[in-house]
Short mmCIF file of C-alpha atoms (C1' of nucleotides) in Angstrom, two decimals:
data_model
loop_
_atom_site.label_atom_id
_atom_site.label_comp_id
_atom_site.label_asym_id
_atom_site.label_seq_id
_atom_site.Cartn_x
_atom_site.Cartn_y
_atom_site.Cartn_z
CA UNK A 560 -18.01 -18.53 -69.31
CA UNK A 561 -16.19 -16.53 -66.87
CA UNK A 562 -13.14 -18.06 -65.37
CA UNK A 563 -13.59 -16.99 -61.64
CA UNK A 564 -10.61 -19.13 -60.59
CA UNK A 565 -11.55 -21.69 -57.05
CA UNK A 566 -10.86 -19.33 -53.90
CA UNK A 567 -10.26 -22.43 -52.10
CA UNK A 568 -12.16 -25.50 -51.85
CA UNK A 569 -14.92 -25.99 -53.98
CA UNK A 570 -16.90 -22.14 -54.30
CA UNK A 571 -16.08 -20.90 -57.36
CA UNK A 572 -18.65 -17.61 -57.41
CA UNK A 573 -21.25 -14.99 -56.80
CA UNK A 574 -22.32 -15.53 -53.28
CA UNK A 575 -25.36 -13.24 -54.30
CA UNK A 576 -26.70 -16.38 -56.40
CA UNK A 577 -28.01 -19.49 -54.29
CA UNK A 578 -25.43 -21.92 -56.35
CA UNK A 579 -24.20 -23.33 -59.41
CA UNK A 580 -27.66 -25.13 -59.56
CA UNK A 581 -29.65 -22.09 -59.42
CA UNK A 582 -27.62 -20.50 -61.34
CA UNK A 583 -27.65 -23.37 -63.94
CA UNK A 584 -31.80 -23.61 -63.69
CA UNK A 585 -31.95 -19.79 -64.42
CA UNK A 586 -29.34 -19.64 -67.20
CA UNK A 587 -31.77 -22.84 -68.96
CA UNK A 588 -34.91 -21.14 -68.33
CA UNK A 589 -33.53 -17.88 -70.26
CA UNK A 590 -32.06 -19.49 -73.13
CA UNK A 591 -35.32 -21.59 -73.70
CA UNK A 592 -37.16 -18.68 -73.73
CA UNK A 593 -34.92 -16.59 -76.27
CA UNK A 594 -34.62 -19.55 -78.30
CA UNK A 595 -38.25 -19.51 -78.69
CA UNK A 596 -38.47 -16.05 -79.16
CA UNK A 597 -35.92 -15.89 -81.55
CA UNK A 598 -37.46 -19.47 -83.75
CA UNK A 599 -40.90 -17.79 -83.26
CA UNK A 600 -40.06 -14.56 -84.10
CA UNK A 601 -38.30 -16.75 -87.86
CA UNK A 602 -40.68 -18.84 -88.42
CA UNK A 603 -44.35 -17.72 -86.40
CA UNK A 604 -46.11 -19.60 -83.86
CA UNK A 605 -47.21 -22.56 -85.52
CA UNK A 606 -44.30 -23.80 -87.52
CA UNK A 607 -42.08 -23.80 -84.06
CA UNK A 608 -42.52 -27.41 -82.39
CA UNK A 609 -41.11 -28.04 -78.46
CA UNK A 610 -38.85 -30.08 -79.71
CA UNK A 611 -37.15 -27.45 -81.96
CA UNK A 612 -36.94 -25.22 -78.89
CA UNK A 613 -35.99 -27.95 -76.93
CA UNK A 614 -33.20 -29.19 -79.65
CA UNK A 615 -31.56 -25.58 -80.17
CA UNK A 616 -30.89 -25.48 -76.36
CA UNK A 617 -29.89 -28.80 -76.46
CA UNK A 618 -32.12 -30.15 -73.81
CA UNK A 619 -34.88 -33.14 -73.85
CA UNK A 620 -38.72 -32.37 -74.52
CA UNK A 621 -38.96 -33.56 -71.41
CA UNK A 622 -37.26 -31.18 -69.74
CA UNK A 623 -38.45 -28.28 -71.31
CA UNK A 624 -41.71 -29.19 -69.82
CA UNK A 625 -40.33 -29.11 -66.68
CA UNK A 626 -39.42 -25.13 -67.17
CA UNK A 627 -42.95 -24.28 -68.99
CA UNK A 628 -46.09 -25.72 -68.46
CA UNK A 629 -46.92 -24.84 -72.37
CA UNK A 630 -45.07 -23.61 -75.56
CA UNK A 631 -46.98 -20.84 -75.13
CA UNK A 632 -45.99 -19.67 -71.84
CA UNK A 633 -42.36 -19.71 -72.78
CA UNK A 634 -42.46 -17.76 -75.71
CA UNK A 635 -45.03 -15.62 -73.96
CA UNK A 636 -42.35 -15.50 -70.92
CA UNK A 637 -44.69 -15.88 -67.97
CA UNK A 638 -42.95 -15.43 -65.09
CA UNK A 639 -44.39 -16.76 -62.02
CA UNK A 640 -41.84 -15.08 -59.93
CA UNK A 641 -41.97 -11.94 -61.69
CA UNK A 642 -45.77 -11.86 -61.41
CA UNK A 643 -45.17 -12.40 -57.60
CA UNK A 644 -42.97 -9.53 -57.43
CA UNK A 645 -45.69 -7.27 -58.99
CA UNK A 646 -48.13 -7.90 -56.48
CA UNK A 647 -45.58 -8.34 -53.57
CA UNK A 648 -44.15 -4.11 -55.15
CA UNK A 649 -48.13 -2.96 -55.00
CA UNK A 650 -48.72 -4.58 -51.08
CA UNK A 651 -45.53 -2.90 -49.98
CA UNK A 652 -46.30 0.93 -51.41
CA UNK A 653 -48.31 3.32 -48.44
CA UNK A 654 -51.81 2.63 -48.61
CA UNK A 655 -53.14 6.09 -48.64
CA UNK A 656 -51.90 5.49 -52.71
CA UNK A 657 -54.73 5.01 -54.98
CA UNK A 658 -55.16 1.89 -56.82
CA UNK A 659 -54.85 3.55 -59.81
CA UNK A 660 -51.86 5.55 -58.69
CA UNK A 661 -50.24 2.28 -57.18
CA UNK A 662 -50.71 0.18 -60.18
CA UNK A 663 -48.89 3.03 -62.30
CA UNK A 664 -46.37 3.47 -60.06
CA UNK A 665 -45.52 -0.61 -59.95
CA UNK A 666 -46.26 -0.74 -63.45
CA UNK A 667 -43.33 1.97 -64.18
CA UNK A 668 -41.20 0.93 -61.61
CA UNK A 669 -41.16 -2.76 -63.13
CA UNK A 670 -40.49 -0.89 -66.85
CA UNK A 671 -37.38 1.34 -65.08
CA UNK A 672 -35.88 -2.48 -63.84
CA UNK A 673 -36.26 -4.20 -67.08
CA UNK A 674 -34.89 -1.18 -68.51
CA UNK A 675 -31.81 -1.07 -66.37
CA UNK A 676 -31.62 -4.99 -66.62
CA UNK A 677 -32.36 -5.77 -63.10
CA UNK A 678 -35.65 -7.53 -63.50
CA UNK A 679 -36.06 -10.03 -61.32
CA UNK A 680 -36.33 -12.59 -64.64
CA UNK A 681 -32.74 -11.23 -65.45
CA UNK A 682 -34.23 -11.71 -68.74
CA UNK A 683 -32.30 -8.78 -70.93
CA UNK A 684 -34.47 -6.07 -71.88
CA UNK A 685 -33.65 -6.71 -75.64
CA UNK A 686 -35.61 -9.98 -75.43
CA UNK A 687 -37.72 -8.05 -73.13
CA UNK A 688 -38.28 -5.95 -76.12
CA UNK A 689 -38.06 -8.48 -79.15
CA UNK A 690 -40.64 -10.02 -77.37
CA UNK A 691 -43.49 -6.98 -77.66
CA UNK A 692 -42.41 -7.10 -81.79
CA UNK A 693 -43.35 -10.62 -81.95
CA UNK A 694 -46.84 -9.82 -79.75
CA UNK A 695 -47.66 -7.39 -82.79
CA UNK A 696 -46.82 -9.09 -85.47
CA UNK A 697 -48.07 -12.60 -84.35
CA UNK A 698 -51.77 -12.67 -83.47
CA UNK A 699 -51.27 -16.14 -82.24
CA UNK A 700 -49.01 -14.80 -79.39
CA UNK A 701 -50.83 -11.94 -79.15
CA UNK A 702 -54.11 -14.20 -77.97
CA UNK A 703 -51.78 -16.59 -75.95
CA UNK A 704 -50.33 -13.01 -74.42
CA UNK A 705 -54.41 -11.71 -73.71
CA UNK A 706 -54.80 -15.33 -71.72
CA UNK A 707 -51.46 -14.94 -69.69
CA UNK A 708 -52.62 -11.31 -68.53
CA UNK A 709 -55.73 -12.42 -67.46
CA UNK A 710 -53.47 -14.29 -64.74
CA UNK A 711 -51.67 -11.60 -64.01
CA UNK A 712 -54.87 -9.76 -63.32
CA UNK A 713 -56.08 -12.38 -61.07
CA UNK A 714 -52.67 -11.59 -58.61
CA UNK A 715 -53.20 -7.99 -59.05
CA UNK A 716 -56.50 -7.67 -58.29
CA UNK A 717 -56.24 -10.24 -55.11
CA UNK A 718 -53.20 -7.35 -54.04
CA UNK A 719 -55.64 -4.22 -54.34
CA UNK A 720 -58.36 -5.92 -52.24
CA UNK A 721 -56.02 -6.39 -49.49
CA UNK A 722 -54.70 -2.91 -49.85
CA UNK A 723 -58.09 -1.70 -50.03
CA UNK A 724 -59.36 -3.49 -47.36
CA UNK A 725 -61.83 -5.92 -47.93
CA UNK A 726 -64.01 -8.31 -50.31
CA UNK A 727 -66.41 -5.74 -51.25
CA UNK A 728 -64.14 -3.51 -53.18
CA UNK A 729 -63.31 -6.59 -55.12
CA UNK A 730 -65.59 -5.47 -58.45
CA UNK A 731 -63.60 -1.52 -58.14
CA UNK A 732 -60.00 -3.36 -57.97
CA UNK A 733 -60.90 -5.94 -60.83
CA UNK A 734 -62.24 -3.00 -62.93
CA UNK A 735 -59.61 -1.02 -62.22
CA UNK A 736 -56.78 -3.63 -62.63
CA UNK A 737 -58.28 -4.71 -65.99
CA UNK A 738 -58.44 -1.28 -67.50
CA UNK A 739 -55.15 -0.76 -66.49
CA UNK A 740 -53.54 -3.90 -67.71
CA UNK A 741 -55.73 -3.33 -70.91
CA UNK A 742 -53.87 0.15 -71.23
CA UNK A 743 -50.39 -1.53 -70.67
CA UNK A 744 -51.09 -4.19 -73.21
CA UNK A 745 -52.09 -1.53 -76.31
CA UNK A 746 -49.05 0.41 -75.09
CA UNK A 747 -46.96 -2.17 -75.22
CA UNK A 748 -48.64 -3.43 -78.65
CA UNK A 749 -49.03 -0.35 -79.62
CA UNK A 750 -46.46 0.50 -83.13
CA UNK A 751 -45.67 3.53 -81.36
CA UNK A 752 -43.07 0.62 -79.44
CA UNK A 753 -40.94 1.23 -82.29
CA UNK A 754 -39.36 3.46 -80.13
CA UNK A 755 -38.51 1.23 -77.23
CA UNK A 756 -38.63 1.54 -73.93
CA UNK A 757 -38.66 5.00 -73.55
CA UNK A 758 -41.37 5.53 -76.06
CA UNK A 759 -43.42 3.17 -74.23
CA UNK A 760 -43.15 4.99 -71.18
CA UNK A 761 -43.98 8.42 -72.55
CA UNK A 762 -47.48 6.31 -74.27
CA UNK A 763 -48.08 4.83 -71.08
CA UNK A 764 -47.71 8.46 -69.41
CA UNK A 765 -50.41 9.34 -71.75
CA UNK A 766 -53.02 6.74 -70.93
CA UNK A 767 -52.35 6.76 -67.96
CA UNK A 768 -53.68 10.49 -67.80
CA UNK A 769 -56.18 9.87 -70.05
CA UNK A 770 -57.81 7.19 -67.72
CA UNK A 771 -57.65 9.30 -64.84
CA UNK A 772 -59.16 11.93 -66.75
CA UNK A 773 -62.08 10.15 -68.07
CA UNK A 774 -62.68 9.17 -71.59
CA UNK A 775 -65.00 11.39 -72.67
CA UNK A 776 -62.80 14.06 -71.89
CA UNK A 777 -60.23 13.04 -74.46
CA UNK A 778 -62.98 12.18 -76.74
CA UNK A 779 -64.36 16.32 -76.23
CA UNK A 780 -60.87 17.19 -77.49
CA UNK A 781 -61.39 14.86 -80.34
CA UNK A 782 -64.05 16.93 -81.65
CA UNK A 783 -62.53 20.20 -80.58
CA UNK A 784 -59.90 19.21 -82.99
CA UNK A 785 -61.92 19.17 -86.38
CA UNK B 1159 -92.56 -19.37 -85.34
CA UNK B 1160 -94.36 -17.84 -88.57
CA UNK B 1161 -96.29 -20.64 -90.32
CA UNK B 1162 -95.80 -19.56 -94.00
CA UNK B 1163 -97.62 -22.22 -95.39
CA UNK B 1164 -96.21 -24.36 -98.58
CA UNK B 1165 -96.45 -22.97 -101.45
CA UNK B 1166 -96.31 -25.48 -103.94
CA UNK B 1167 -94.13 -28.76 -103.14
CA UNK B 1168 -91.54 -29.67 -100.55
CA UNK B 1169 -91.43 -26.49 -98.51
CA UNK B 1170 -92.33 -27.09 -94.83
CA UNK B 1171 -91.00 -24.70 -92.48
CA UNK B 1172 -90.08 -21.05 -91.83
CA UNK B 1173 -89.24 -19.45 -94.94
CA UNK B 1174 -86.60 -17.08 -93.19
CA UNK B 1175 -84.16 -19.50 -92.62
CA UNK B 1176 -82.26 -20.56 -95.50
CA UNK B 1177 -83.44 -23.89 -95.56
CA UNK B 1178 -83.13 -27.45 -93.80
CA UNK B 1179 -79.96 -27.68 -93.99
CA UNK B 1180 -79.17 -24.72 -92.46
CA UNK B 1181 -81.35 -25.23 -89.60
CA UNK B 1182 -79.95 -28.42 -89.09
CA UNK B 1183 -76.41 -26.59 -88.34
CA UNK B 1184 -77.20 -24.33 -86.48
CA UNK B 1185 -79.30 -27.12 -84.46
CA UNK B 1186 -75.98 -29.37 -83.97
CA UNK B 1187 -73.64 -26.10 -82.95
CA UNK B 1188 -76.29 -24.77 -80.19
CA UNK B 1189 -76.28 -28.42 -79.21
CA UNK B 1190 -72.89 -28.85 -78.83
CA UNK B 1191 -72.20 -25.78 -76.65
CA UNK B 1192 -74.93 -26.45 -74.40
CA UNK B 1193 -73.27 -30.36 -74.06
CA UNK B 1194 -69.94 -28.90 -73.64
CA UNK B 1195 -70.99 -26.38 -71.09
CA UNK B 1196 -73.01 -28.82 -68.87
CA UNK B 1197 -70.44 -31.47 -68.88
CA UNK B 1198 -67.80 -28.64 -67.98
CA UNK B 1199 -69.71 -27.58 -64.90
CA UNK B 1200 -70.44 -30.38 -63.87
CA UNK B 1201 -66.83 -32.29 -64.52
CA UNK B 1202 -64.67 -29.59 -64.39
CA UNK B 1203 -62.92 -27.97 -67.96
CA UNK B 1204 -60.13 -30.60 -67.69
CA UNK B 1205 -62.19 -33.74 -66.94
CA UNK B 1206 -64.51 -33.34 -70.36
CA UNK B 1207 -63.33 -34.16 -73.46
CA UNK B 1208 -63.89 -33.39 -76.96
CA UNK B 1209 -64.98 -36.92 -77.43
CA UNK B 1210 -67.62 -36.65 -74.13
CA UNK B 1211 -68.90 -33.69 -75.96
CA UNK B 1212 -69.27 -35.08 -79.26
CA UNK B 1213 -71.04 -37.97 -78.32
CA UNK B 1214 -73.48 -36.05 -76.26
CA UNK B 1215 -74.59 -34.76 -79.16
CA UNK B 1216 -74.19 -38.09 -81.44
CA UNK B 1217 -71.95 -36.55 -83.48
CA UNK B 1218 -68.28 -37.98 -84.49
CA UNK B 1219 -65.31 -36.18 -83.15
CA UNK B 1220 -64.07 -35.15 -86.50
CA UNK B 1221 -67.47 -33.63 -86.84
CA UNK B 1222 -67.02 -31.40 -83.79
CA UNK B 1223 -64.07 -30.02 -85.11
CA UNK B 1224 -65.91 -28.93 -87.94
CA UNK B 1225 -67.93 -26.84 -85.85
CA UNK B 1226 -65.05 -25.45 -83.58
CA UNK B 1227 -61.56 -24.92 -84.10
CA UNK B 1228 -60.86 -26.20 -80.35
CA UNK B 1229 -62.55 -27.36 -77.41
CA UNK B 1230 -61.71 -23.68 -75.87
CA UNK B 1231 -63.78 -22.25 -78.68
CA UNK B 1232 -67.18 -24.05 -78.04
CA UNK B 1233 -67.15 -23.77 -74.47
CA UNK B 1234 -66.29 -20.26 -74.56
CA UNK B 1235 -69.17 -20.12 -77.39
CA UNK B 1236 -66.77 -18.32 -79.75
CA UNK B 1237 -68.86 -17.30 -82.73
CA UNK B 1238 -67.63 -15.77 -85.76
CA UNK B 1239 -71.20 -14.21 -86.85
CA UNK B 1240 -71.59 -12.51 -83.30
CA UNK B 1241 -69.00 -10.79 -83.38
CA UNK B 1242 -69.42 -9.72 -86.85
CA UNK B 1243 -72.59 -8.33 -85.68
CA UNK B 1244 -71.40 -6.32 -83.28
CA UNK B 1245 -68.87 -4.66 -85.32
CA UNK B 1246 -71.60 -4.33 -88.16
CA UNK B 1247 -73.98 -3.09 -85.26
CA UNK B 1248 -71.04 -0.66 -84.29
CA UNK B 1249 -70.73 0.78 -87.96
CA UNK B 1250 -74.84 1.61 -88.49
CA UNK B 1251 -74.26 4.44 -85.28
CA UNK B 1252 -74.51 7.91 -86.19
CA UNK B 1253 -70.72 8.87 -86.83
CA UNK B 1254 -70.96 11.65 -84.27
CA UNK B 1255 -71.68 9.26 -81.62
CA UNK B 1256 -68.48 8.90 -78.89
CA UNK B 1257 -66.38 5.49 -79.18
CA UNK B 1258 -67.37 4.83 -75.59
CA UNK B 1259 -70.72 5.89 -76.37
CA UNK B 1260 -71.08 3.60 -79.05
CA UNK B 1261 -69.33 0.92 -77.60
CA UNK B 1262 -72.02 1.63 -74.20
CA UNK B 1263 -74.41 1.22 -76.70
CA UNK B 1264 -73.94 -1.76 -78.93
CA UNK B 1265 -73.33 -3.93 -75.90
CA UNK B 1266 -76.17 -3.03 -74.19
CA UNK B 1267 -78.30 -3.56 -77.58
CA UNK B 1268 -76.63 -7.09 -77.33
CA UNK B 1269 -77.58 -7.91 -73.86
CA UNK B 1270 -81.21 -6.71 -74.57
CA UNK B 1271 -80.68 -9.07 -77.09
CA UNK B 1272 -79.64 -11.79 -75.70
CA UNK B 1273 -81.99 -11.19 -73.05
CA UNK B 1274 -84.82 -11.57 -74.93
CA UNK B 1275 -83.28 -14.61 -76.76
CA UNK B 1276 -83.73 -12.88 -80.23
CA UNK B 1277 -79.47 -13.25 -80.79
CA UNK B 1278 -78.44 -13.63 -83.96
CA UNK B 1279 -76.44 -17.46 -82.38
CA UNK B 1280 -79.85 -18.37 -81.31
CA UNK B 1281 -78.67 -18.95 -78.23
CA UNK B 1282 -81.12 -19.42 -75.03
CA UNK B 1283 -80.37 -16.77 -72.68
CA UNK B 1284 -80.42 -19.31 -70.04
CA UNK B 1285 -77.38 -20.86 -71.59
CA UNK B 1286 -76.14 -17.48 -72.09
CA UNK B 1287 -76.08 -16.99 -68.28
CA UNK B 1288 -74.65 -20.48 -67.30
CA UNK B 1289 -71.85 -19.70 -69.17
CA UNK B 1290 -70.84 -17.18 -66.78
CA UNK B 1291 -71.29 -19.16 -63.82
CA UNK B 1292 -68.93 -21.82 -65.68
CA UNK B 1293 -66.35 -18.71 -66.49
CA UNK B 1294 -66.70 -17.59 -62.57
CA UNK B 1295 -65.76 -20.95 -60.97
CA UNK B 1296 -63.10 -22.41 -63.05
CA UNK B 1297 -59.86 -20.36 -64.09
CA UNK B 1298 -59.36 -22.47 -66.97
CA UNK B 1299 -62.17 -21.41 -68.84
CA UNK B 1300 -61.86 -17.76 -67.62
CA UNK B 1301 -58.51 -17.34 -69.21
CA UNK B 1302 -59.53 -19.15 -72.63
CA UNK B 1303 -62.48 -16.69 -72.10
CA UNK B 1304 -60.10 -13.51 -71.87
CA UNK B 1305 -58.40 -15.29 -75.15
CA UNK B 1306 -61.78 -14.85 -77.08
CA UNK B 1307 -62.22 -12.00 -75.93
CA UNK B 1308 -58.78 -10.36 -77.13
CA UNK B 1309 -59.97 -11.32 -80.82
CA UNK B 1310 -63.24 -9.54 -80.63
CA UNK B 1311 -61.38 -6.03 -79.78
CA UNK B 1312 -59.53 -6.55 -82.59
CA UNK B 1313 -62.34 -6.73 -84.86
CA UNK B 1314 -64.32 -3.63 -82.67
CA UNK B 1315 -60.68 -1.96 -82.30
CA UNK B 1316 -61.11 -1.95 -86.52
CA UNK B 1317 -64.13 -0.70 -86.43
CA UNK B 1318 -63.76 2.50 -84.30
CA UNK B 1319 -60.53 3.14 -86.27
CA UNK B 1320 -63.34 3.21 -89.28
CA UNK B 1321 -65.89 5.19 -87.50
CA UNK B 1322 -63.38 7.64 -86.70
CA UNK B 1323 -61.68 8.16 -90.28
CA UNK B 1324 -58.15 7.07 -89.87
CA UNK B 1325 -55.38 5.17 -88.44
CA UNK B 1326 -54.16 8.31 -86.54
CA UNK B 1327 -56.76 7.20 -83.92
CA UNK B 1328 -55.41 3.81 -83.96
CA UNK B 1329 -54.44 3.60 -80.35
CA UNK B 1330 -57.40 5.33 -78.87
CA UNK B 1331 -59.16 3.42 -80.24
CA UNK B 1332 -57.35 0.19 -78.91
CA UNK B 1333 -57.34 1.91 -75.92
CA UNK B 1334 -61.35 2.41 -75.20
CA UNK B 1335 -62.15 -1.06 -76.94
CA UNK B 1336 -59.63 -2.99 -74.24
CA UNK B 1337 -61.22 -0.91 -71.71
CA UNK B 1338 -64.91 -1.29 -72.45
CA UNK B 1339 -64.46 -5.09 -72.56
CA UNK B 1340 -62.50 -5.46 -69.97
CA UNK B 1341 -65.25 -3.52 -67.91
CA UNK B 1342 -68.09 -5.98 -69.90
CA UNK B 1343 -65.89 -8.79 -68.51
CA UNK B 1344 -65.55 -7.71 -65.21
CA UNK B 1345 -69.29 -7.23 -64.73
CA UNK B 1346 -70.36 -10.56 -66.42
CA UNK B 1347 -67.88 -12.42 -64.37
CA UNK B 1348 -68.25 -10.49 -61.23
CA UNK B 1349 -70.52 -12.20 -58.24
CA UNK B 1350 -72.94 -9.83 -58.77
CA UNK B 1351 -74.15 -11.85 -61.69
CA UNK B 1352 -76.22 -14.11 -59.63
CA UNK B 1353 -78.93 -11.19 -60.44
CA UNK B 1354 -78.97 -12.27 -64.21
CA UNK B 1355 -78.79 -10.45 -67.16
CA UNK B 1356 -80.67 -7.68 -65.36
CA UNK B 1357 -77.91 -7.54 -62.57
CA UNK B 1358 -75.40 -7.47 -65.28
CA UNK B 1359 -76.90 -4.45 -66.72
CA UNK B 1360 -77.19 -2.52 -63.97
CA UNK B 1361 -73.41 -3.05 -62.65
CA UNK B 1362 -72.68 -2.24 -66.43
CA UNK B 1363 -74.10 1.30 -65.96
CA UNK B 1364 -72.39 2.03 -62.87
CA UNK B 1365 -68.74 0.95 -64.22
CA UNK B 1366 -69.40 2.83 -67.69
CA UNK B 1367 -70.64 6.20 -65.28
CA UNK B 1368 -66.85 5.69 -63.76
CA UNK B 1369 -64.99 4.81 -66.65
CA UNK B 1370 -66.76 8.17 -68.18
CA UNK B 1371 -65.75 10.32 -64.59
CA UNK B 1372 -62.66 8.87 -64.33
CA UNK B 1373 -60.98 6.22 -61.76
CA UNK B 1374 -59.78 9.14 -59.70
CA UNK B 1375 -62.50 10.47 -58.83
CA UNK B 1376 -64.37 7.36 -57.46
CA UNK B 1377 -61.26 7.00 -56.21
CA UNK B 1378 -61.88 9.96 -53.74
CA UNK B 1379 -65.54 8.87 -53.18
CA UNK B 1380 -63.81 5.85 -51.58
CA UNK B 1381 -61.24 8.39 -49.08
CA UNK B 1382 -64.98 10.58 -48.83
CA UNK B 1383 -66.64 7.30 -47.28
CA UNK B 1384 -64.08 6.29 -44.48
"C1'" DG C 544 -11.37 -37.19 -52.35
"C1'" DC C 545 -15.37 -40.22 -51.07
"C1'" DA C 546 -19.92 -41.38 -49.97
"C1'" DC C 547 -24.52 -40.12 -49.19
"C1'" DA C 548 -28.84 -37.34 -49.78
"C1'" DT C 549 -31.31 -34.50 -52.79
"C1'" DA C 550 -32.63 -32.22 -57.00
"C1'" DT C 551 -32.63 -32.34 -62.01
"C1'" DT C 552 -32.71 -34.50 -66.51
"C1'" DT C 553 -34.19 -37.83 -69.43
"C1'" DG C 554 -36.67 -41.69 -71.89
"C1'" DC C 555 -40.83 -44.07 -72.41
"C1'" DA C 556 -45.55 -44.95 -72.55
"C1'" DC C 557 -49.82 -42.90 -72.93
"C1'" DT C 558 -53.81 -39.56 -73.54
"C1'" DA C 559 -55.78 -35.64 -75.89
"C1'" DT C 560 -56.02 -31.92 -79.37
"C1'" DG C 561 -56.28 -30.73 -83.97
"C1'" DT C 562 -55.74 -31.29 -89.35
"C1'" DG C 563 -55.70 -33.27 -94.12
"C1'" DC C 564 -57.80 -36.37 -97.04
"C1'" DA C 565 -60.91 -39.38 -99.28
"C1'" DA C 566 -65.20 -42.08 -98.96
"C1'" DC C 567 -69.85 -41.75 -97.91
"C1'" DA C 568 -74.47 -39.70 -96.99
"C1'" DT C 569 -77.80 -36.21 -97.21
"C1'" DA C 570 -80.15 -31.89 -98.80
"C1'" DG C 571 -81.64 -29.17 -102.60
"C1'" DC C 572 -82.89 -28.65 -107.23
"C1'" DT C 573 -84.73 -29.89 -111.90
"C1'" DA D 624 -85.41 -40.19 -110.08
"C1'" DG D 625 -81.07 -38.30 -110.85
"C1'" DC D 626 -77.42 -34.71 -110.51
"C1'" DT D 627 -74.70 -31.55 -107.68
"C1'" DA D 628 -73.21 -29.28 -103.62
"C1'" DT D 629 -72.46 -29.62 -98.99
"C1'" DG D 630 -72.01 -31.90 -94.65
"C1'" DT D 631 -70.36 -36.16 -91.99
"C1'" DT D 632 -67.32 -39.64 -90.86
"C1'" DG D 633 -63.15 -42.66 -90.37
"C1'" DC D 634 -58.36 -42.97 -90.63
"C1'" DA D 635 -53.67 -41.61 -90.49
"C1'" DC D 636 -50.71 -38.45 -88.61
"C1'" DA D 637 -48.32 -34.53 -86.08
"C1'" DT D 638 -47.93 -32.14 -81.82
"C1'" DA D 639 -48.88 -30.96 -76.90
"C1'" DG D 640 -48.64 -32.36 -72.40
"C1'" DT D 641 -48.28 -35.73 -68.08
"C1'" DG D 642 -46.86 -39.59 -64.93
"C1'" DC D 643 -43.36 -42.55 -63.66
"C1'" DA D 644 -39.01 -44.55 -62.84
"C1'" DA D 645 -34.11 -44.82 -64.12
"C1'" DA D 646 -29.99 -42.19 -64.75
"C1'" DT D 647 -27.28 -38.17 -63.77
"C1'" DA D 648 -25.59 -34.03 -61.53
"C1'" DT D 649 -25.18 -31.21 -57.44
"C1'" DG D 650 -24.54 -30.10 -52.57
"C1'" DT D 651 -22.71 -31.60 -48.15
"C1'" DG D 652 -20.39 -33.84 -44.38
"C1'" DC D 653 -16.42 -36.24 -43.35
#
DNA sequence: GCACATATTTGCACTATGTGCAACATAGCT
DNA sequence: AGCTATGTTGCACATAGTGCAAATATGTGC
């Protein structure tokens, strides 16, 4: 694409990437998963074979099963590397931070970078976003999206025990990394996205207080309200 | 159980079920998920297949898949008629009862059910609780787990959104169905399990107590105890 | 530029999951 | 017994996913 004439031998650019090879990997890996996206988003889930992914980025089956380890985790975009930078974010925060506090904070901070388009994916936040449509639309990918959180959870939860200390907070972190993950998921799902990114943020924002708050709190205001 | 003697011809058994046929079913799907689950803990989730499952029970494979949509869905013991009485469980509450409250309350109901092996699946409580061992010890079947589980909220999500008059209360209601299961998960698949159902319960009052208070504030329980 | 080491892509063979369809068998009823 | 509805099975077929080895592209030293 861009011309970056040869400085002199044989570099040609970006020192910041590892090489053309990396660079070529990554560039694969992003166009498989917007091509699936974009077929899924056309066609839903179950009239989009590999091979049609495979085809429109003009690659072998083969090969796209060397990116994904399932249709499903392409089109859901998991990320092992973005998962790792999750839980590597929540390990490096103070730990006088609450769980709950830290997972928010991550949780926002990793919403502010795939605003900004510096996600550590590089996926564009447009995907990013076309992606959360096809969630609520497609129950298929919204089930295949449930099962790929529950990993996430599993690296999440591993992170707050070590913040926290030890095995035997181990039920407090899962419960609190489920409930928290749950709340990111409706968000996320939520119609309300309609709005983007920043709408997200100020739902989030919400449940976030809510949960801190204590359910039947909001539920007390329910009835306060009729 | 009841004798019911005939009362004029053929009839032999147990007037309250709907009739041999039935019974035979409903025989052949506990069957299979009690096959499927042994074999999985014993061979690991990957090392059974649907044909090792089918003819544990003497059944052909096309059979099986009459019974399940996918070899996910039997171990997991995915059951349409649970869950449908659950939500119909959900809807007999007094209207002024609190989502979480309700929730609290229909899945305790179920575990007193299931307890007492008088669940509408039929299922022996015993199998009930291997299940959870299985889910504990291999990921595989944890995150097809956290797959059925993603379908049930949708069907309790609809039924708070019922219960509460209107799709205004869409996502709170999302929001304390996610939560509530992923606390029921938590629990069930935490080690405290061992304890059975009784150990479940217990942990289940604790975590709803929290959810109820708030994270935060068990949160400074935690800071209080150091 | 050339040659070598290493990483990636691909084709091929193979196993397993899951579905549609039509033949067959069994339960339920009169 | 005989008719009908429902459940079971075999078979063909599409797709998902993996292991392996050959082919290809990249990175590097000279």
């Amino acid at each position: 694409m861009s011309p970056t004439l040869e400085l002199d031998h044989h570099e040609e650019g970006d020192a910041a990437l590892p090489g053309r090879r990396e660079r070529k990997k990554r560039t694969t890996r992003l166009a498989l998963k917007a091509a699936a996206l974009d077929l899924v988003a056309e066609r839903g889930f179950a009239h989009v074979t590999v091979e049609d992914i495979a085809d429109a980025v003009d690659v072998s089956v083969r090969t796209f099963f060397n990116y994904f380890p399932s249709k499903e985790a392409c089109i859901v975009g998991e990320d092992a590397e973005r998962i790792d930078a999750l839980r590597d974010e929540l390990l490096g925060l103070p730990p006088d931070v609450s769980p709950l506090e830290a997972l928010r904070t991550v949780f926002f901070s990793r919403l502010r970078a795939i605003e900004e388009d510096i996600d550590i994916s590089g996926e564009d936040h447009e995907v990013w976003l076309r992606r959360f449509a096809v969630l609520r639309s497609q129950p298929e990918v919204f089930f295949a999206f449930a099962k790929h959180l529950a990993m996430m959870e599993r690296s999440l939860t591993d992170a707050l025990v070590v913040r926290l200390g030890g095995e035997e907070w181990r039920l407090y972190a899962s419960l609190v990394t489920t409930t928290v993950i749950g709340v990111m998921r409706v968000v996320g799902t939520s119609s309300a996205t309609g709005g983007g990114i920043a709408a997200m943020k100020k739902s989030a924002e919400e449940a976030f207080d809510m949960l801190a708050a204590g359910f039947e709190l909001r539920q007390q205001n329910r009835k306060a309200r009729r």
